Short mmCIF file of C-alpha atoms in Angstrom, two decimals:
data_model
loop_
_atom_site.label_atom_id
_atom_site.label_comp_id
_atom_site.label_asym_id
_atom_site.label_seq_id
_atom_site.Cartn_x
_atom_site.Cartn_y
_atom_site.Cartn_z
CA UNK A 427 0.16 0.17 0.06
CA UNK A 428 1.82 3.10 -1.01
CA UNK A 429 0.47 6.33 0.66
CA UNK A 430 0.87 9.83 -0.82
CA UNK A 431 3.29 10.63 1.94
CA UNK A 432 6.22 8.18 2.71
CA UNK A 433 6.91 9.48 6.03
CA UNK A 434 3.59 11.06 7.37
CA UNK A 435 1.00 9.37 9.45
CA UNK A 436 -1.57 9.23 6.40
CA UNK A 437 -1.68 5.41 5.30
CA UNK A 438 -5.14 4.80 3.97
CA UNK A 439 -4.14 5.01 0.05
CA UNK A 440 -1.80 2.21 -0.50
CA UNK A 441 -0.90 -0.33 -3.31
CA UNK A 442 -1.03 -4.25 -3.12
CA UNK A 443 0.67 -6.21 -5.91
CA UNK A 444 -0.23 -9.76 -6.57
CA UNK A 445 1.79 -12.36 -8.51
CA UNK A 446 0.87 -12.37 -12.05
CA UNK A 447 1.31 -15.19 -14.56
CA UNK A 448 4.68 -14.17 -15.75
CA UNK A 449 7.15 -16.95 -16.61
CA UNK A 450 8.80 -18.41 -13.38
CA UNK A 451 12.62 -18.02 -13.01
CA UNK A 452 13.38 -20.05 -9.80
CA UNK A 453 15.76 -18.68 -7.32
CA UNK A 454 16.22 -20.41 -3.98
CA UNK A 455 16.60 -17.68 -1.19
CA UNK A 456 17.83 -19.34 2.32
CA UNK A 457 19.33 -16.76 4.48
CA UNK A 458 17.97 -13.19 5.87
CA UNK A 459 20.64 -11.50 3.77
CA UNK A 460 19.43 -12.87 0.86
CA UNK A 461 15.83 -11.97 1.76
CA UNK A 462 16.91 -8.25 2.54
CA UNK A 463 18.65 -8.10 -1.07
CA UNK A 464 15.50 -9.70 -2.71
CA UNK A 465 13.44 -6.66 -1.52
CA UNK A 466 13.90 -4.13 -4.16
CA UNK A 467 13.42 -6.91 -6.88
CA UNK A 468 10.15 -7.92 -5.43
CA UNK A 469 8.74 -4.41 -5.67
CA UNK A 470 10.46 -3.07 -8.57
CA UNK A 471 11.93 -0.17 -6.72
CA UNK A 472 13.85 0.71 -3.47
CA UNK A 473 11.34 1.18 -0.61
CA UNK A 474 12.17 4.42 1.63
CA UNK A 475 10.53 4.86 5.13
CA UNK A 476 8.40 1.80 4.43
CA UNK A 477 6.47 -1.05 5.99
CA UNK A 478 6.63 -3.99 3.84
CA UNK A 479 4.98 -7.35 3.75
CA UNK A 480 5.61 -10.13 1.36
CA UNK A 481 3.08 -13.25 1.38
CA UNK A 482 4.52 -16.71 0.69
CA UNK A 483 2.28 -19.60 -0.79
CA UNK A 484 3.17 -23.19 -0.40
CA UNK A 485 4.04 -25.06 -3.65
CA UNK A 486 5.43 -28.39 -3.29
CA UNK A 487 6.83 -27.75 0.11
CA UNK A 488 8.61 -24.56 -0.98
CA UNK A 489 7.56 -21.20 -0.26
CA UNK A 490 6.77 -19.14 -3.34
CA UNK A 491 6.43 -15.15 -3.23
CA UNK A 492 2.82 -13.99 -3.52
CA UNK A 493 1.09 -10.54 -2.93
CA UNK A 494 3.31 -7.62 -1.65
CA UNK A 495 2.07 -4.59 0.03
CA UNK A 496 3.88 -1.57 1.14
CA UNK A 497 2.87 1.37 3.38
CA UNK A 498 4.54 4.45 4.59
CA UNK A 499 5.66 4.41 8.09
CA UNK A 500 3.48 6.66 10.32
CA UNK A 501 5.30 9.40 11.97
CA UNK A 502 3.23 8.92 15.30
CA UNK A 503 3.47 5.86 17.17
CA UNK A 504 -0.26 5.98 17.85
CA UNK A 505 -0.94 5.26 14.44
CA UNK A 506 1.07 1.96 14.18
CA UNK A 507 -1.31 -0.51 15.49
CA UNK A 508 -3.73 0.73 12.81
CA UNK A 509 -1.19 0.66 10.08
CA UNK A 510 -0.18 -2.73 10.89
CA UNK A 511 -3.62 -4.25 11.15
CA UNK A 512 -4.79 -2.25 7.85
CA UNK A 513 -1.61 -3.82 5.87
CA UNK A 514 -2.00 -7.38 7.25
CA UNK A 515 -5.87 -7.59 6.61
CA UNK A 516 -5.63 -5.60 3.26
CA UNK A 517 -2.86 -8.20 1.93
CA UNK A 518 -4.30 -11.39 3.53
CA UNK A 519 -7.89 -10.75 2.59
CA UNK A 520 -7.19 -9.50 -0.81
CA UNK A 521 -5.15 -12.66 -1.23
CA UNK A 522 -7.98 -14.86 -0.20
CA UNK A 523 -10.31 -13.09 -2.66
CA UNK A 524 -8.02 -14.20 -5.60
CA UNK A 525 -8.13 -17.74 -4.21
CA UNK A 526 -4.86 -18.23 -2.42
CA UNK A 527 -4.52 -17.14 1.37
CA UNK A 528 -0.66 -16.84 2.27
CA UNK A 529 0.59 -19.68 4.52
CA UNK A 530 3.27 -17.40 5.80
CA UNK A 531 4.59 -13.72 5.78
CA UNK A 532 7.74 -11.91 5.43
CA UNK A 533 7.85 -8.43 6.83
CA UNK A 534 10.36 -5.53 6.09
CA UNK A 535 10.81 -2.19 8.02
CA UNK A 536 12.98 0.28 5.70
CA UNK A 537 14.02 3.39 7.15
CA UNK A 538 17.21 5.59 7.24
CA UNK A 539 18.62 6.93 10.50
CA UNK A 540 17.71 10.52 11.35
CA UNK A 541 20.68 13.30 12.23
CA UNK A 542 21.09 12.08 15.74
CA UNK A 543 20.44 8.21 14.98
CA UNK A 544 22.11 5.19 14.10
CA UNK A 545 21.02 2.23 12.39
CA UNK A 546 20.79 0.32 15.84
CA UNK A 547 18.57 3.17 16.96
CA UNK A 548 16.23 2.81 14.03
CA UNK A 549 15.92 -1.08 15.06
CA UNK A 550 14.90 -0.42 18.58
CA UNK A 551 12.78 2.37 17.93
CA UNK A 552 10.60 0.26 15.29
CA UNK A 553 10.74 -2.83 17.35
CA UNK A 554 7.02 -2.22 18.50
CA UNK A 555 5.84 -1.80 14.94
CA UNK A 556 7.79 -5.12 14.11
CA UNK A 557 5.78 -6.81 16.93
CA UNK A 558 2.45 -5.19 15.88
CA UNK A 559 2.96 -6.68 12.33
CA UNK A 560 3.79 -10.23 13.82
CA UNK A 561 0.52 -9.99 16.04
CA UNK A 562 -2.00 -8.65 13.37
CA UNK A 563 -0.64 -11.46 10.97
CA UNK A 564 -1.10 -14.13 13.88
CA UNK A 565 -4.28 -13.01 14.37
CA UNK A 566 -5.35 -13.95 10.79
CA UNK A 567 -3.46 -17.31 11.28
CA UNK A 568 -0.59 -16.39 8.98
CA UNK A 569 2.73 -16.56 10.83
CA UNK A 570 5.49 -14.16 10.40
CA UNK A 571 8.43 -16.38 9.61
CA UNK A 572 11.17 -13.41 9.24
CA UNK A 573 11.04 -9.58 9.95
CA UNK A 574 13.65 -7.62 8.89
CA UNK A 575 14.98 -4.02 9.59
CA UNK A 576 16.80 -2.50 6.92
CA UNK A 577 18.78 0.92 7.65
CA UNK A 578 22.00 2.65 6.81
CA UNK A 579 23.14 0.05 4.45
CA UNK A 580 22.85 -2.88 7.07
CA UNK A 581 20.17 -5.20 8.45
CA UNK A 582 18.71 -6.65 11.48
CA UNK A 583 16.30 -9.54 12.05
CA UNK A 584 13.40 -9.06 14.78
CA UNK A 585 13.25 -13.09 14.80
CA UNK A 586 16.72 -14.15 15.67
CA UNK A 587 16.36 -17.60 17.72
CA UNK A 588 19.03 -16.34 20.06
CA UNK A 589 20.02 -13.17 21.69
CA UNK A 590 23.56 -13.31 19.91
CA UNK A 591 22.07 -14.33 16.46
CA UNK A 592 22.51 -10.53 14.88
CA UNK A 593 25.30 -8.31 15.87
CA UNK A 594 24.45 -5.11 17.51
CA UNK A 595 25.76 -3.17 14.54
CA UNK A 596 23.75 -5.56 12.08
CA UNK A 597 24.78 -7.38 8.96
CA UNK A 598 26.02 -5.29 5.81
CA UNK A 599 23.82 -5.51 2.66
CA UNK A 600 25.47 -6.87 -0.52
CA UNK A 601 26.53 -4.41 -3.15
CA UNK A 602 23.39 -3.54 -5.39
CA UNK A 603 23.05 -5.73 -8.27
CA UNK A 604 25.86 -8.40 -7.30
CA UNK A 605 23.79 -11.28 -6.08
CA UNK A 606 22.34 -14.28 -7.49
CA UNK A 607 19.00 -12.70 -7.38
CA UNK A 608 19.98 -9.57 -9.30
CA UNK A 609 21.50 -11.68 -11.87
CA UNK A 610 18.38 -13.55 -12.20
CA UNK A 611 16.02 -10.64 -12.24
CA UNK A 612 18.48 -9.25 -14.97
CA UNK A 613 17.87 -12.50 -17.02
CA UNK A 614 14.14 -12.43 -16.51
CA UNK A 615 14.09 -8.45 -17.49
CA UNK A 616 12.96 -7.29 -14.13
CA UNK A 617 14.24 -3.73 -13.51
CA UNK A 618 14.64 -1.79 -10.14
CA UNK A 619 13.42 1.83 -10.92
CA UNK A 620 15.09 3.70 -8.04
CA UNK A 621 13.00 5.09 -5.20
CA UNK A 622 9.42 6.25 -4.75
CA UNK A 623 10.90 9.67 -4.18
CA UNK A 624 12.62 9.75 -7.40
CA UNK A 625 9.28 8.56 -9.13
CA UNK A 626 7.32 11.31 -7.39
CA UNK A 627 9.83 13.96 -8.37
CA UNK A 628 8.38 13.65 -11.65
CA UNK A 629 4.91 14.36 -10.79
CA UNK A 630 5.22 17.15 -7.88
CA UNK A 631 4.65 20.88 -8.40
CA UNK A 632 7.43 22.98 -9.59
CA UNK A 633 9.34 24.88 -6.42
CA UNK A 634 11.66 27.02 -8.78
CA UNK A 635 11.25 30.73 -9.77
CA UNK A 636 9.21 29.69 -12.72
CA UNK A 637 6.51 28.43 -10.51
CA UNK A 638 5.35 31.88 -9.89
CA UNK A 639 5.03 32.91 -13.78
CA UNK A 640 2.95 29.68 -13.85
CA UNK A 641 0.62 30.86 -11.07
CA UNK A 642 0.41 34.14 -12.74
CA UNK A 643 -0.74 32.42 -16.21
CA UNK A 644 -3.16 30.21 -14.11
CA UNK A 645 -4.85 33.31 -12.55
CA UNK A 646 -4.78 35.07 -15.93
CA UNK A 647 -6.43 32.17 -17.84
CA UNK A 648 -9.02 31.74 -14.92
CA UNK A 649 -10.33 34.91 -15.64
CA UNK A 650 -11.38 34.07 -19.00
CA UNK A 651 -12.00 30.46 -19.11
CA UNK A 652 -14.00 29.95 -15.97
CA UNK A 653 -16.83 32.20 -16.82
CA UNK A 654 -17.16 30.14 -20.37
CA UNK A 655 -16.82 26.82 -18.51
CA UNK A 656 -19.93 27.91 -16.60
CA UNK A 657 -21.78 28.96 -19.28
CA UNK A 658 -23.86 26.13 -20.81
CA UNK A 659 -23.24 27.22 -24.41
CA UNK A 660 -19.45 28.25 -24.17
CA UNK A 661 -18.51 24.86 -22.21
CA UNK A 662 -18.71 22.79 -25.30
CA UNK A 663 -16.39 25.23 -27.06
CA UNK A 664 -13.83 25.32 -24.24
CA UNK A 665 -13.87 21.59 -24.07
CA UNK A 666 -12.92 21.47 -27.93
CA UNK A 667 -10.29 24.15 -27.67
CA UNK A 668 -8.71 22.27 -24.67
CA UNK A 669 -8.54 18.82 -26.63
CA UNK A 670 -7.24 20.39 -29.72
CA UNK A 671 -4.70 22.27 -27.67
CA UNK A 672 -3.60 19.04 -25.91
CA UNK A 673 -3.29 17.43 -29.54
CA UNK A 674 -1.06 20.07 -30.72
CA UNK A 675 1.38 19.67 -27.64
CA UNK A 676 1.12 15.87 -27.70
CA UNK A 677 2.44 16.39 -31.70
CA UNK A 678 5.04 18.72 -30.37
CA UNK A 679 6.33 16.09 -27.99
CA UNK A 680 6.10 13.40 -30.18
CA UNK A 681 8.31 15.09 -32.84
CA UNK A 682 11.15 15.45 -30.21
CA UNK A 683 14.04 13.17 -30.14
CA UNK A 684 14.28 11.00 -26.94
CA UNK A 685 16.52 11.98 -24.29
CA UNK A 686 17.98 9.29 -21.86
CA UNK A 687 17.00 9.79 -18.24
CA UNK A 688 14.01 11.03 -16.75
CA UNK A 689 15.15 14.10 -15.32
CA UNK A 690 16.47 15.47 -18.77
CA UNK A 691 13.39 13.94 -20.57
CA UNK A 692 11.07 16.08 -18.22
CA UNK A 693 13.03 19.38 -18.51
CA UNK A 694 12.81 19.13 -22.18
CA UNK A 695 9.29 18.63 -22.07
CA UNK A 696 8.87 21.56 -19.79
CA UNK A 697 10.60 23.79 -22.23
CA UNK A 698 8.41 22.64 -25.15
CA UNK A 699 5.48 23.71 -23.12
CA UNK A 700 4.69 27.33 -22.20
CA UNK A 701 2.70 28.87 -19.16
CA UNK A 702 -0.19 29.83 -21.06
CA UNK A 703 -0.86 26.44 -22.60
CA UNK A 704 -0.15 24.61 -19.42
CA UNK A 705 -2.87 27.02 -17.49
CA UNK A 706 -5.34 26.34 -20.35
CA UNK A 707 -4.89 22.48 -20.46
CA UNK A 708 -5.04 22.52 -16.24
CA UNK A 709 -8.33 24.39 -16.17
CA UNK A 710 -10.01 22.97 -19.09
CA UNK A 711 -9.13 19.58 -17.89
CA UNK A 712 -11.34 20.25 -14.58
CA UNK A 713 -14.38 19.63 -16.56
CA UNK A 714 -15.25 16.01 -16.40
CA UNK A 715 -16.35 15.44 -19.90
CA UNK A 716 -13.22 16.88 -21.32
CA UNK A 717 -10.95 15.05 -18.88
CA UNK A 718 -12.84 11.71 -19.89
CA UNK A 719 -12.22 12.32 -23.73
CA UNK A 720 -8.59 13.12 -23.05
CA UNK A 721 -8.12 9.59 -21.16
CA UNK A 722 -9.08 8.16 -24.56
CA UNK A 723 -5.43 8.49 -25.66
CA UNK A 724 -4.31 5.59 -23.75
CA UNK A 725 -2.61 3.31 -26.35
CA UNK A 726 -0.83 3.02 -29.28
CA UNK A 727 1.32 5.91 -30.51
CA UNK A 728 -0.94 8.56 -28.69
CA UNK A 729 0.08 6.93 -25.21
CA UNK A 730 3.51 8.16 -24.88
CA UNK A 731 3.07 11.74 -25.66
CA UNK A 732 -0.14 11.90 -23.50
CA UNK A 733 1.65 10.57 -20.58
CA UNK A 734 4.70 13.12 -21.05
CA UNK A 735 1.93 15.81 -21.14
CA UNK A 736 -0.09 14.77 -18.10
CA UNK A 737 3.21 14.68 -16.16
CA UNK A 738 4.16 18.14 -17.28
CA UNK A 739 0.62 19.54 -16.39
CA UNK A 740 0.80 17.82 -12.98
CA UNK A 741 4.26 19.64 -12.27
CA UNK A 742 2.64 23.11 -13.43
CA UNK A 743 -0.09 22.85 -10.72
CA UNK A 744 1.73 25.31 -8.44
CA UNK A 745 0.87 27.02 -5.31
CA UNK A 746 -2.69 27.20 -4.59
CA UNK A 747 -3.56 25.04 -7.81
CA UNK A 748 -2.35 21.90 -6.09
CA UNK A 749 -6.04 20.64 -6.12
CA UNK A 750 -6.23 21.05 -9.73
CA UNK A 751 -3.47 18.06 -10.13
CA UNK A 752 -5.94 15.65 -9.46
CA UNK A 753 -7.09 15.58 -13.16
CA UNK A 754 -3.69 15.22 -14.75
CA UNK A 755 -2.48 12.83 -12.08
CA UNK A 756 -5.35 10.81 -12.61
CA UNK A 757 -4.74 10.65 -16.16
CA UNK A 758 -1.11 9.74 -15.41
CA UNK A 759 -2.16 6.90 -13.32
CA UNK A 760 -4.72 5.65 -16.13
CA UNK A 761 -2.38 5.99 -19.15
CA UNK A 762 0.43 4.08 -17.10
CA UNK A 763 -2.03 1.38 -15.89
CA UNK A 764 -3.37 0.86 -19.37
CA UNK A 765 0.46 0.38 -20.55
CA UNK A 766 1.09 -2.04 -17.88
CA UNK A 767 3.16 0.08 -15.54
CA UNK A 768 1.45 -0.35 -12.33
CA UNK A 769 4.18 1.27 -10.18
CA UNK A 770 3.72 4.55 -11.74
CA UNK A 771 -0.15 4.07 -12.01
CA UNK A 772 -0.62 3.31 -8.47
CA UNK A 773 1.85 6.07 -7.29
CA UNK A 774 0.24 8.63 -9.44
CA UNK A 775 -3.31 7.69 -8.56
CA UNK A 776 -2.39 7.85 -4.80
CA UNK A 777 -0.99 11.41 -5.18
CA UNK A 778 -4.26 12.39 -7.06
CA UNK A 779 -6.14 11.35 -3.79
CA UNK A 780 -3.67 13.58 -1.96
CA UNK A 781 -4.41 16.42 -3.95
CA UNK A 782 -8.32 16.13 -4.06
CA UNK A 783 -9.52 13.07 -1.66
CA UNK A 784 -13.10 13.14 -3.35
CA UNK A 785 -11.71 12.47 -6.79
CA UNK A 786 -13.88 9.71 -7.67
CA UNK A 787 -12.33 8.79 -10.79
CA UNK A 788 -8.85 8.27 -9.05
CA UNK A 789 -10.61 6.33 -6.34
CA UNK A 790 -11.90 3.73 -8.65
CA UNK A 791 -8.87 3.53 -10.69
CA UNK A 792 -6.73 3.17 -7.72
CA UNK A 793 -8.90 0.41 -6.28
CA UNK A 794 -8.95 -1.56 -9.51
CA UNK A 795 -5.48 -1.23 -9.91
CA UNK A 796 -4.61 -2.40 -6.39
CA UNK A 797 -7.20 -5.43 -6.83
CA UNK A 798 -5.24 -6.51 -10.11
CA UNK A 799 -7.98 -6.06 -12.23
CA UNK A 800 -7.58 -6.06 -16.07
CA UNK A 801 -7.67 -2.19 -17.67
CA UNK A 802 -9.08 -3.58 -20.84
CA UNK A 803 -12.83 -3.07 -19.69
CA UNK A 804 -11.98 0.41 -19.28
CA UNK A 805 -10.47 0.79 -22.53
CA UNK A 806 -13.28 -0.78 -24.22
CA UNK A 807 -15.64 1.57 -22.61
CA UNK A 808 -13.46 4.45 -23.95
CA UNK A 809 -13.09 3.23 -27.31
CA UNK A 810 -16.88 2.81 -27.66
CA UNK A 811 -17.56 6.35 -26.68
CA UNK A 812 -14.77 7.47 -29.22
CA UNK A 813 -16.26 5.41 -31.83
CA UNK A 814 -19.87 6.57 -31.20
CA UNK A 815 -18.62 10.23 -31.69
CA UNK A 816 -17.32 9.49 -34.95
CA UNK A 817 -20.49 7.47 -35.92
CA UNK A 818 -22.43 10.38 -34.81
CA UNK A 819 -20.25 12.84 -36.76
CA UNK A 820 -20.65 10.89 -39.88
CA UNK A 821 -24.41 10.59 -39.51
CA UNK A 822 -24.79 14.40 -39.20
CA UNK A 823 -22.59 15.03 -42.30
CA UNK A 824 -25.05 12.67 -44.03
CA UNK A 825 -28.17 14.28 -43.02
CA UNK A 826 -26.44 17.67 -43.86
CA UNK A 827 -25.57 16.34 -47.26
CA UNK A 828 -29.02 15.13 -47.84
CA UNK A 829 -30.74 18.21 -47.06
CA UNK A 830 -28.71 20.25 -49.40
CA UNK A 831 -29.39 17.38 -52.31
CA UNK A 832 -25.55 16.63 -52.17
CA UNK A 833 -24.02 13.14 -52.58
CA UNK A 834 -24.28 11.13 -49.08
CA UNK A 835 -20.90 9.92 -48.14
CA UNK A 836 -20.12 6.30 -48.47
CA UNK A 837 -19.59 4.02 -45.71
CA UNK A 838 -15.83 3.44 -45.17
CA UNK A 839 -13.11 4.16 -42.83
CA UNK A 840 -13.30 7.59 -41.01
CA UNK A 841 -10.87 9.67 -39.33
CA UNK A 842 -10.76 10.35 -35.71
CA UNK A 843 -12.78 13.45 -34.78
CA UNK A 844 -12.39 15.05 -31.11
CA UNK A 845 -14.54 17.98 -32.15
CA UNK A 846 -17.85 16.49 -31.14
CA UNK A 847 -19.24 17.51 -27.67
CA UNK A 848 -19.45 13.83 -26.07
CA UNK A 849 -21.05 12.82 -22.96
CA UNK A 850 -19.43 11.10 -19.98
CA UNK A 851 -17.45 7.94 -21.45
CA UNK A 852 -19.09 5.89 -18.48
CA UNK A 853 -22.21 7.81 -17.78
CA UNK A 854 -24.15 6.85 -20.99
CA UNK A 855 -23.40 2.89 -20.40
CA UNK A 856 -25.16 0.51 -18.06
CA UNK A 857 -22.68 -0.39 -14.95
CA UNK A 858 -23.36 -3.93 -15.51
CA UNK A 859 -21.76 -3.77 -19.20
CA UNK A 860 -18.45 -3.08 -17.48
CA UNK A 861 -18.81 -5.55 -14.71
CA UNK A 862 -19.74 -3.17 -11.66
CA UNK A 863 -22.55 -5.04 -10.42
CA UNK A 864 -24.45 -1.97 -9.95
CA UNK A 865 -27.54 -0.48 -11.56
CA UNK A 866 -27.68 1.45 -14.77
CA UNK A 867 -25.81 4.64 -14.55
CA UNK A 868 -27.97 7.89 -15.54
CA UNK A 869 -27.39 8.90 -19.21
CA UNK A 870 -26.72 12.31 -20.62
CA UNK A 871 -24.12 15.08 -20.11
CA UNK A 872 -23.27 16.51 -17.08
CA UNK A 873 -25.35 19.35 -15.95
CA UNK A 874 -23.63 22.50 -17.33
CA UNK A 875 -24.35 24.66 -14.28
CA UNK A 876 -21.76 22.37 -12.51
CA UNK A 877 -18.65 22.27 -14.30
CA UNK A 878 -16.72 21.28 -11.33
CA UNK A 879 -14.95 17.90 -11.35
CA UNK A 880 -16.92 16.81 -8.13
CA UNK A 881 -20.61 16.70 -9.60
CA UNK A 882 -21.19 13.12 -10.65
CA UNK A 883 -19.79 9.75 -11.10
CA UNK A 884 -16.20 10.74 -11.75
CA UNK A 885 -14.95 8.89 -14.67
CA UNK A 886 -14.79 5.05 -16.04
CA UNK A 887 -15.69 2.65 -13.42
CA UNK A 888 -13.34 -0.50 -13.50
CA UNK A 889 -14.66 -3.85 -14.24
CA UNK A 890 -15.45 -5.72 -10.70
CA UNK A 891 -14.73 -2.36 -8.50
CA UNK A 892 -17.03 -0.58 -6.45
CA UNK A 893 -16.72 3.01 -5.23
CA UNK A 894 -16.22 2.82 -1.32
CA UNK A 895 -19.06 5.65 -1.20
CA UNK A 896 -22.24 5.88 -3.27
CA UNK A 897 -22.39 8.77 -5.86
CA UNK A 898 -24.52 9.07 -8.84
CA UNK A 899 -24.36 11.42 -11.68
CA UNK A 900 -26.02 14.76 -11.21
CA UNK A 901 -25.56 17.83 -8.73
CA UNK A 902 -23.56 17.05 -5.58
CA UNK A 903 -24.83 18.14 -2.07
CA UNK A 904 -23.25 21.38 -0.87
CA UNK A 905 -21.39 24.24 -2.71
CA UNK A 906 -19.62 23.91 -5.99
CA UNK A 907 -16.05 25.12 -6.62
CA UNK A 908 -15.57 26.80 -10.02
CA UNK A 909 -11.97 25.40 -11.70
CA UNK A 910 -10.25 28.60 -11.43
CA UNK A 911 -8.17 29.88 -8.52
CA UNK A 912 -9.17 27.92 -5.38
CA UNK A 913 -9.66 29.51 -2.11
CA UNK A 914 -6.69 28.82 -0.01
CA UNK A 915 -5.48 28.81 3.57
CA UNK A 916 -1.88 29.47 4.91
CA UNK A 917 0.18 27.28 6.66
CA UNK A 918 2.38 28.08 9.73
CA UNK A 919 5.30 28.78 7.20
CA UNK A 920 2.91 31.55 5.58
CA UNK A 921 2.80 29.57 2.21
CA UNK A 922 -0.23 28.11 0.56
CA UNK A 923 -1.76 24.86 1.99
CA UNK A 924 -3.77 22.29 0.02
CA UNK A 925 -6.75 20.91 1.33
CA UNK A 926 -5.39 17.48 2.71
CA UNK A 927 -2.50 18.69 4.11
CA UNK A 928 -1.36 18.20 7.72
CA UNK A 929 -0.10 21.25 9.97
CA UNK A 930 3.58 20.73 8.55
CA UNK A 931 2.27 20.97 5.10
CA UNK A 932 2.78 17.37 4.09
CA UNK A 933 -0.05 15.70 2.38
CA UNK A 934 -2.07 13.57 4.49
CA UNK A 935 -2.98 11.64 1.52
CA UNK A 936 -6.36 9.64 0.83
CA UNK A 937 -7.98 6.88 -1.04
CA UNK A 938 -8.85 3.30 -0.65
CA UNK A 939 -6.64 2.36 2.21
CA UNK A 940 -5.36 5.62 4.06
CA UNK A 941 -8.20 6.85 5.97
CA UNK A 942 -10.05 7.39 2.69
CA UNK A 943 -13.26 5.43 2.22
#
């Protein structure tokens, strides 16, 4: 379970990864050192400030890795019992739903020492948390056979059979990439992508001098765009302008040469997108219908440039516009999930919920991704909506041609049209058609008087998932927030603070597992 903030006590929004059907490459791990070395390869990244549980399933008398779950270590010790219960229950019951309750569990606590600490101090401080994990798993009849603390390049075991088993200074970790498991992972094509902090850096708002210029551009764009979005007639025009601008920027991105390294590539993309364009796109995407049509760029040659654009827009949601990042971050998560990158998908969706805990599209996608569902059901829904607009455009052209006595266009291949105003990608389909098990969703476009992204069922509903809270299309209770400059409050440091941030300014996060419904 990955929460939006690794080091704060907000831990409801997490990720659980289950074993897939990829070809097996058997490697036998016999010692705690080999288990400690295996952790980055099991997760696909290096965990930081994390609680990690890894399930073991029996196969022919041998333990086989099953589901994995990660959660940020809560800063407050008072939250540790809840965190341990949530993590153990989420992984074990989720595995049971998939038909394979774990027989055993391995626990990891990963945290670097503070300025006045040693690795041994970290081990002693986290020992109560390790005991809570062992107790919670035991309550569910799944014993923890090994619990390791990894800190400062060394590891310690909490399950030593004797007092002198582990030296006080711990045992050194091996050099990264030098173990048998590292060689096997390289052979199998498994890559370790650095830390979650490095992944998040691609999606966090700017904190440079250019952030002020972007904030001014957002303020200026809001003066003209927000009244038009609130206008029933002009709203459709804003949607068309937003989508066409997004296509132009994607074409610009696609035409640039490849740059190695995430940081260099992101910097190049930032230089290709000016402040005014970014402001218009960010505000335009606050409209749910526009956002759902943008979500159709999810596969093929469109997916790569779209993902780069959504990342760039997330970085432009600066200052008091942090809540507006929920839309581009959700699109990052959706395109990444559609492309098979579950790590970036879960992290982006968790960050979207950190920006706006009530963003239902992000919540549903995050839940579906955590449950290991296939994104194809959502892709089918979006493809159908896109094709429906193309057919509607063709039918309109035929009607006009017939009315003026012109030759009716013949059936045949048609080009994609992003110029027709479309209803929500899911609101026009019965929920049972995409496996939600609920009743039919209301049809028709979202009420024009409420362009706020919180007015109705917020996006495609993944097959097999259910929203944690019941919501239907139509106006929400309570006041609506226009997609322009948000009302802000200041933190103790004098800077703007997003809703969903604690007193220190760190995101509390929200979602399916972190105190988010």
